[in-house]
One Martini backbone bead per residue (centre of mass of N, CA, C, O) as a GRO file, in nm:
protein
  160
    1MET     BB    1   7.449   6.007  -6.560
    2VAL     BB    2   7.390   5.918  -6.266
    3PHE     BB    3   7.685   5.928  -6.172
    4SER     BB    4   7.726   6.232  -6.224
    5ILE     BB    5   7.507   6.328  -6.030
    6LEU     BB    6   7.629   6.197  -5.780
    7GLN     BB    7   7.892   6.357  -5.787
    8VAL     BB    8   7.772   6.641  -5.763
    9LEU     BB    9   7.609   6.601  -5.500
   10THR     BB   10   7.849   6.521  -5.329
   11LEU     BB   11   8.011   6.782  -5.366
   12ILE     BB   12   7.803   6.974  -5.247
   13LEU     BB   13   7.791   6.844  -4.959
   14ILE     BB   14   8.094   6.863  -4.896
   15THR     BB   15   8.110   7.168  -4.928
   16LEU     BB   16   7.924   7.233  -4.694
   17ALA     BB   17   8.092   7.097  -4.475
   18LEU     BB   18   8.346   7.266  -4.527
   19ALA     BB   19   8.235   7.551  -4.487
   20LEU     BB   20   8.157   7.518  -4.186
   21ALA     BB   21   8.430   7.421  -4.076
   22LEU     BB   22   8.594   7.665  -4.183
   23ALA     BB   23   8.447   7.887  -4.037
   24HIS     BB   24   8.531   7.798  -3.757
   25ALA     BB   25   8.840   7.802  -3.803
   26LEU     BB   26   8.857   8.114  -3.885
   27GLU     BB   27   8.753   8.216  -3.593
   28LEU     BB   28   8.964   8.142  -3.379
   29PRO     BB   29   9.142   8.396  -3.331
   30GLY     BB   30   8.905   8.578  -3.233
   31LYS     BB   31   8.778   8.391  -3.010
   32MET     BB   32   9.041   8.373  -2.826
   33ARG     BB   33   8.999   8.692  -2.735
   34LEU     BB   34   8.766   8.640  -2.569
   35SER     BB   35   8.576   8.661  -2.325
   36ARG     BB   36   8.377   8.476  -2.142
   37GLU     BB   37   8.116   8.638  -2.188
   38ALA     BB   38   8.139   8.669  -2.497
   39TYR     BB   39   8.166   8.374  -2.574
   40ILE     BB   40   7.898   8.272  -2.443
   41ALA     BB   41   7.718   8.468  -2.608
   42VAL     BB   42   7.803   8.364  -2.901
   43GLN     BB   43   7.775   8.049  -2.925
   44PRO     BB   44   7.448   8.007  -2.982
   45ILE     BB   45   7.435   8.117  -3.287
   46TYR     BB   46   7.509   7.842  -3.445
   47TYR     BB   47   7.291   7.609  -3.416
   48PRO     BB   48   7.070   7.631  -3.628
   49GLY     BB   49   7.237   7.645  -3.900
   50PHE     BB   50   7.470   7.440  -3.848
   51THR     BB   51   7.295   7.194  -3.789
   52ILE     BB   52   7.148   7.176  -4.057
   53GLY     BB   53   7.382   7.207  -4.263
   54GLY     BB   54   7.568   6.989  -4.140
   55GLY     BB   55   7.371   6.754  -4.158
   56ILE     BB   56   7.338   6.759  -4.462
   57GLY     BB   57   7.635   6.753  -4.552
   58GLU     BB   58   7.745   6.511  -4.384
   59ALA     BB   59   7.528   6.295  -4.416
   60GLY     BB   60   7.483   6.317  -4.721
   61GLY     BB   61   7.781   6.287  -4.806
   62THR     BB   62   7.820   6.007  -4.687
   63VAL     BB   63   7.602   5.853  -4.837
   64LEU     BB   64   7.698   5.932  -5.127
   65THR     BB   65   7.985   5.818  -5.097
   66ILE     BB   66   7.899   5.530  -5.065
   67LEU     BB   67   7.757   5.508  -5.336
   68LEU     BB   68   8.001   5.583  -5.506
   69LEU     BB   69   8.174   5.345  -5.412
   70VAL     BB   70   7.988   5.116  -5.517
   71PHE     BB   71   8.005   5.245  -5.834
   72THR     BB   72   8.314   5.202  -5.816
   73PRO     BB   73   8.577   5.071  -5.937
   74ILE     BB   74   8.813   4.899  -5.756
   75ALA     BB   75   9.070   4.932  -5.966
   76SER     BB   76   9.052   5.230  -5.920
   77ALA     BB   77   9.148   5.540  -5.822
   78ALA     BB   78   8.864   5.647  -5.750
   79PHE     BB   79   8.805   5.451  -5.524
   80TRP     BB   80   9.037   5.541  -5.328
   81LEU     BB   81   8.953   5.839  -5.316
   82THR     BB   82   8.669   5.784  -5.208
   83LEU     BB   83   8.762   5.645  -4.951
   84VAL     BB   84   8.908   5.891  -4.836
   85ALA     BB   85   8.659   6.068  -4.823
   86LEU     BB   86   8.503   5.885  -4.629
   87LEU     BB   87   8.710   5.894  -4.397
   88GLY     BB   88   8.682   6.197  -4.352
   89LEU     BB   89   8.378   6.193  -4.277
   90ILE     BB   90   8.407   5.997  -4.042
   91GLY     BB   91   8.607   6.176  -3.888
   92MET     BB   92   8.415   6.411  -3.844
   93GLN     BB   93   8.212   6.254  -3.674
   94THR     BB   94   8.403   6.165  -3.455
   95ALA     BB   95   8.493   6.447  -3.365
   96TYR     BB   96   8.220   6.546  -3.288
   97TRP     BB   97   8.125   6.322  -3.074
   98VAL     BB   98   8.395   6.339  -2.896
   99LEU     BB   99   8.457   6.666  -2.886
  100THR     BB  100   8.207   6.865  -2.947
  101HIS     BB  101   7.932   6.768  -2.826
  102PRO     BB  102   7.992   6.788  -2.519
  103VAL     BB  103   8.021   7.101  -2.536
  104ASN     BB  104   7.748   7.177  -2.649
  105ARG     BB  105   7.590   7.092  -2.399
  106VAL     BB  106   7.706   7.315  -2.223
  107TRP     BB  107   7.637   7.571  -2.393
  108LEU     BB  108   7.309   7.473  -2.397
  109ARG     BB  109   7.189   7.449  -2.109
  110GLY     BB  110   7.008   7.740  -2.109
  111GLU     BB  111   6.859   7.660  -2.356
  112LYS     BB  112   6.578   7.667  -2.567
  113LEU     BB  113   6.470   7.360  -2.683
  114SER     BB  114   6.333   7.192  -2.974
  115GLY     BB  115   6.274   6.902  -3.081
  116LEU     BB  116   6.545   6.794  -3.241
  117SER     BB  117   6.745   6.965  -3.080
  118SER     BB  118   6.692   6.848  -2.804
  119GLY     BB  119   6.775   6.553  -2.873
  120PHE     BB  120   7.051   6.599  -2.999
  121PHE     BB  121   7.190   6.758  -2.747
  122ALA     BB  122   7.120   6.518  -2.536
  123PHE     BB  123   7.298   6.329  -2.656
  124GLY     BB  124   7.525   6.154  -2.444
  125LYS     BB  125   7.485   6.168  -2.157
  126LYS     BB  126   7.651   6.183  -1.858
  127ARG     BB  127   7.664   6.001  -1.572
  128GLY     BB  128   7.834   6.136  -1.284
  129ASP     BB  129   7.952   6.395  -1.415
  130THR     BB  130   8.059   6.674  -1.204
  131ARG     BB  131   8.278   6.808  -1.355
  132GLU     BB  132   8.360   7.142  -1.424
  133PRO     BB  133   8.501   7.282  -1.663
  134GLU     BB  134   8.674   7.508  -1.782
  135TRP     BB  135   8.606   7.734  -2.023
  136THR     BB  136   8.884   7.707  -2.173
  137GLU     BB  137   8.867   7.404  -2.217
  138LEU     BB  138   8.611   7.411  -2.385
  139ARG     BB  139   8.701   7.609  -2.599
  140ASP     BB  140   8.948   7.455  -2.704
  141ARG     BB  141   8.802   7.199  -2.784
  142TRP     BB  142   8.604   7.328  -2.983
  143GLU     BB  143   8.800   7.481  -3.169
  144TYR     BB  144   9.005   7.243  -3.238
  145SER     BB  145   8.793   7.047  -3.352
  146HIS     BB  146   8.746   7.231  -3.607
  147LEU     BB  147   9.020   7.191  -3.731
  148VAL     BB  148   8.997   6.892  -3.772
  149ARG     BB  149   8.734   6.899  -3.942
  150ALA     BB  150   8.847   7.076  -4.171
  151GLY     BB  151   9.069   6.881  -4.261
  152LEU     BB  152   8.877   6.643  -4.328
  153ALA     BB  153   8.701   6.797  -4.531
  154PHE     BB  154   8.928   6.866  -4.727
  155MET     BB  155   9.000   6.577  -4.793
  156SER     BB  156   8.721   6.512  -4.919
  157PHE     BB  157   8.713   6.738  -5.131
  158VAL     BB  158   8.973   6.680  -5.296
  159ARG     BB  159   8.876   6.407  -5.399
  160CYS     BB  160   8.620   6.527  -5.555
   0.00000   0.00000   0.00000
């Protein structure tokens, strides 16, 4: 009974992570047509809801997938499928911190952030990096990183 509840909760959290990553990926064609001004104006709308929902879905899904893996017999196919799901979630986190997060810091530079948001988006600042990339370089990195994240989320979801 507890294992079944763990499976359902894990699936719910991974579904949340997939939904948010997929939403970003599906916006790509429309957002690529925006002018610089329109793109930069639209970008900050994501952060309150996506940060909270994504944090809950991805972090919670990862923790519960680890628990699920611990309680799944190693010799079973379910163990290996759960491991694949975990690798997808870890891949999502890696893609976020390496590709997406540095761009988020640029997009949010002029925004007034408080509390956890302020600390979260300030994390990982590089000192001495003075080159300001072109906005299209930042846009492309941000948008395509979400395609990668959506693919990894889908891989985790299909396993569950």
